PDB file of C-alpha atoms in Angstrom:
ATOM      1  CA  UNK E   1      -0.079  -0.055  -0.010  1.00  0.00           C
ATOM      2  CA  UNK E   2       1.480   3.436  -1.030  1.00  0.00           C
ATOM      3  CA  UNK E   3       1.577   6.198   1.129  1.00  0.00           C
ATOM      4  CA  UNK E   4      -0.622   9.510   0.622  1.00  0.00           C
ATOM      5  CA  UNK E   5       1.268  12.629  -0.467  1.00  0.00           C
ATOM      6  CA  UNK E   6       0.330  14.211   2.961  1.00  0.00           C
ATOM      7  CA  UNK E   7       2.402  11.201   4.660  1.00  0.00           C
ATOM      8  CA  UNK E   8       4.923  11.553   2.379  1.00  0.00           C
ATOM      9  CA  UNK E   9       5.164  15.128   2.979  1.00  0.00           C
ATOM     10  CA  UNK E  10       5.486  14.494   6.504  1.00  0.00           C
ATOM     11  CA  UNK E  11       8.325  12.335   6.345  1.00  0.00           C
ATOM     12  CA  UNK E  12      10.244  15.052   4.187  1.00  0.00           C
ATOM     13  CA  UNK E  13       9.562  17.774   6.677  1.00  0.00           C
ATOM     14  CA  UNK E  14      11.030  15.231   9.097  1.00  0.00           C
ATOM     15  CA  UNK E  15      14.029  14.302   7.302  1.00  0.00           C
ATOM     16  CA  UNK E  16      14.550  18.252   6.393  1.00  0.00           C
ATOM     17  CA  UNK E  17      14.536  18.952   9.894  1.00  0.00           C
ATOM     18  CA  UNK E  18      17.143  16.311  10.747  1.00  0.00           C
ATOM     19  CA  UNK E  19      19.273  17.679   8.141  1.00  0.00           C
ATOM     20  CA  UNK E  20      21.463  19.742  10.075  1.00  0.00           C
ATOM     21  CA  UNK E  21      22.280  16.716  12.506  1.00  0.00           C
ATOM     22  CA  UNK E  22      22.785  14.435   9.498  1.00  0.00           C
ATOM     23  CA  UNK E  23      25.494  16.865   8.014  1.00  0.00           C
ATOM     24  CA  UNK E  24      27.068  17.377  11.132  1.00  0.00           C
ATOM     25  CA  UNK E  25      27.170  13.904  12.472  1.00  0.00           C
ATOM     26  CA  UNK E  26      28.448  12.481   8.780  1.00  0.00           C
ATOM     27  CA  UNK E  27      30.894  15.652   7.255  1.00  0.00           C
ATOM     28  CA  UNK E  28      32.225  12.895   4.821  1.00  0.00           C
ATOM     29  CA  UNK E  29      30.037  12.634   2.006  1.00  0.00           C
ATOM     30  CA  UNK E  30      31.011   8.961   1.469  1.00  0.00           C
ATOM     31  CA  UNK E  31      29.237   8.440   4.806  1.00  0.00           C
ATOM     32  CA  UNK E  32      26.547  10.732   4.420  1.00  0.00           C
ATOM     33  CA  UNK E  33      25.097   9.636   1.367  1.00  0.00           C
ATOM     34  CA  UNK E  34      24.561   5.915   2.811  1.00  0.00           C
ATOM     35  CA  UNK E  35      22.667   7.481   5.750  1.00  0.00           C
ATOM     36  CA  UNK E  36      20.770   9.901   3.693  1.00  0.00           C
ATOM     37  CA  UNK E  37      19.810   7.177   1.174  1.00  0.00           C
ATOM     38  CA  UNK E  38      18.354   5.103   3.832  1.00  0.00           C
ATOM     39  CA  UNK E  39      15.994   7.818   4.644  1.00  0.00           C
ATOM     40  CA  UNK E  40      15.315   8.594   0.961  1.00  0.00           C
ATOM     41  CA  UNK E  41      14.448   5.067  -0.032  1.00  0.00           C
ATOM     42  CA  UNK E  42      12.013   4.760   2.705  1.00  0.00           C
ATOM     43  CA  UNK E  43      10.245   7.606   1.442  1.00  0.00           C
ATOM     44  CA  UNK E  44      10.314   6.882  -2.415  1.00  0.00           C
ATOM     45  CA  UNK E  45       9.691   3.208  -1.384  1.00  0.00           C
ATOM     46  CA  UNK E  46       6.318   4.252   0.309  1.00  0.00           C
ATOM     47  CA  UNK E  47       5.535   6.592  -2.875  1.00  0.00           C
ATOM     48  CA  UNK E  48       3.153   5.607  -5.497  1.00  0.00           C
ATOM     49  CA  UNK E  49       4.545   5.371  -9.091  1.00  0.00           C
ATOM     50  CA  UNK E  50       2.646   9.045  -9.585  1.00  0.00           C
ATOM     51  CA  UNK E  51       4.424  10.598  -6.565  1.00  0.00           C
ATOM     52  CA  UNK E  52       7.969   8.763  -7.149  1.00  0.00           C
ATOM     53  CA  UNK E  53       9.250  12.091  -9.300  1.00  0.00           C
ATOM     54  CA  UNK E  54       7.899  14.499  -6.687  1.00  0.00           C
ATOM     55  CA  UNK E  55       9.515  13.144  -4.134  1.00  0.00           C
ATOM     56  CA  UNK E  56      12.864  12.424  -5.624  1.00  0.00           C
ATOM     57  CA  UNK E  57      12.766  16.176  -6.312  1.00  0.00           C
ATOM     58  CA  UNK E  58      11.802  17.021  -2.998  1.00  0.00           C
ATOM     59  CA  UNK E  59      14.697  15.042  -1.831  1.00  0.00           C
ATOM     60  CA  UNK E  60      17.086  16.568  -4.303  1.00  0.00           C
ATOM     61  CA  UNK E  61      15.646  20.327  -3.112  1.00  0.00           C
ATOM     62  CA  UNK E  62      16.389  19.144   0.526  1.00  0.00           C
ATOM     63  CA  UNK E  63      20.241  18.231  -0.407  1.00  0.00           C
ATOM     64  CA  UNK E  64      20.805  21.463  -2.582  1.00  0.00           C
ATOM     65  CA  UNK E  65      18.987  23.714   0.308  1.00  0.00           C
ATOM     66  CA  UNK E  66      21.869  22.281   2.980  1.00  0.00           C
ATOM     67  CA  UNK E  67      24.684  22.714   0.532  1.00  0.00           C
ATOM     68  CA  UNK E  68      25.448  18.778  -0.087  1.00  0.00           C
ATOM     69  CA  UNK E  69      25.050  19.248  -3.490  1.00  0.00           C
ATOM     70  CA  UNK E  70      25.116  21.920  -5.863  1.00  0.00           C
ATOM     71  CA  UNK E  71      22.077  23.024  -7.758  1.00  0.00           C
ATOM     72  CA  UNK E  72      22.219  20.769 -11.173  1.00  0.00           C
ATOM     73  CA  UNK E  73      19.444  22.138 -12.585  1.00  0.00           C
ATOM     74  CA  UNK E  74      20.258  22.783 -16.404  1.00  0.00           C
TER      75      UNK E  74
END
């Protein structure tokens, strides 16, 4: 059963709130990405096919916001 967009949004908000801790706890990107990916996979794994692209876009936005990756938009 897929999560509703509202449920996904709550998970994304929680992940975004935890980003300062994650960035501080895992300053080496080689350690950060596996940790972040576990949260991201939990979110996208519960998304419907219609919401996967939206959730992935939100995850990218969070990474950019916290300076983990540069804005890679063309």
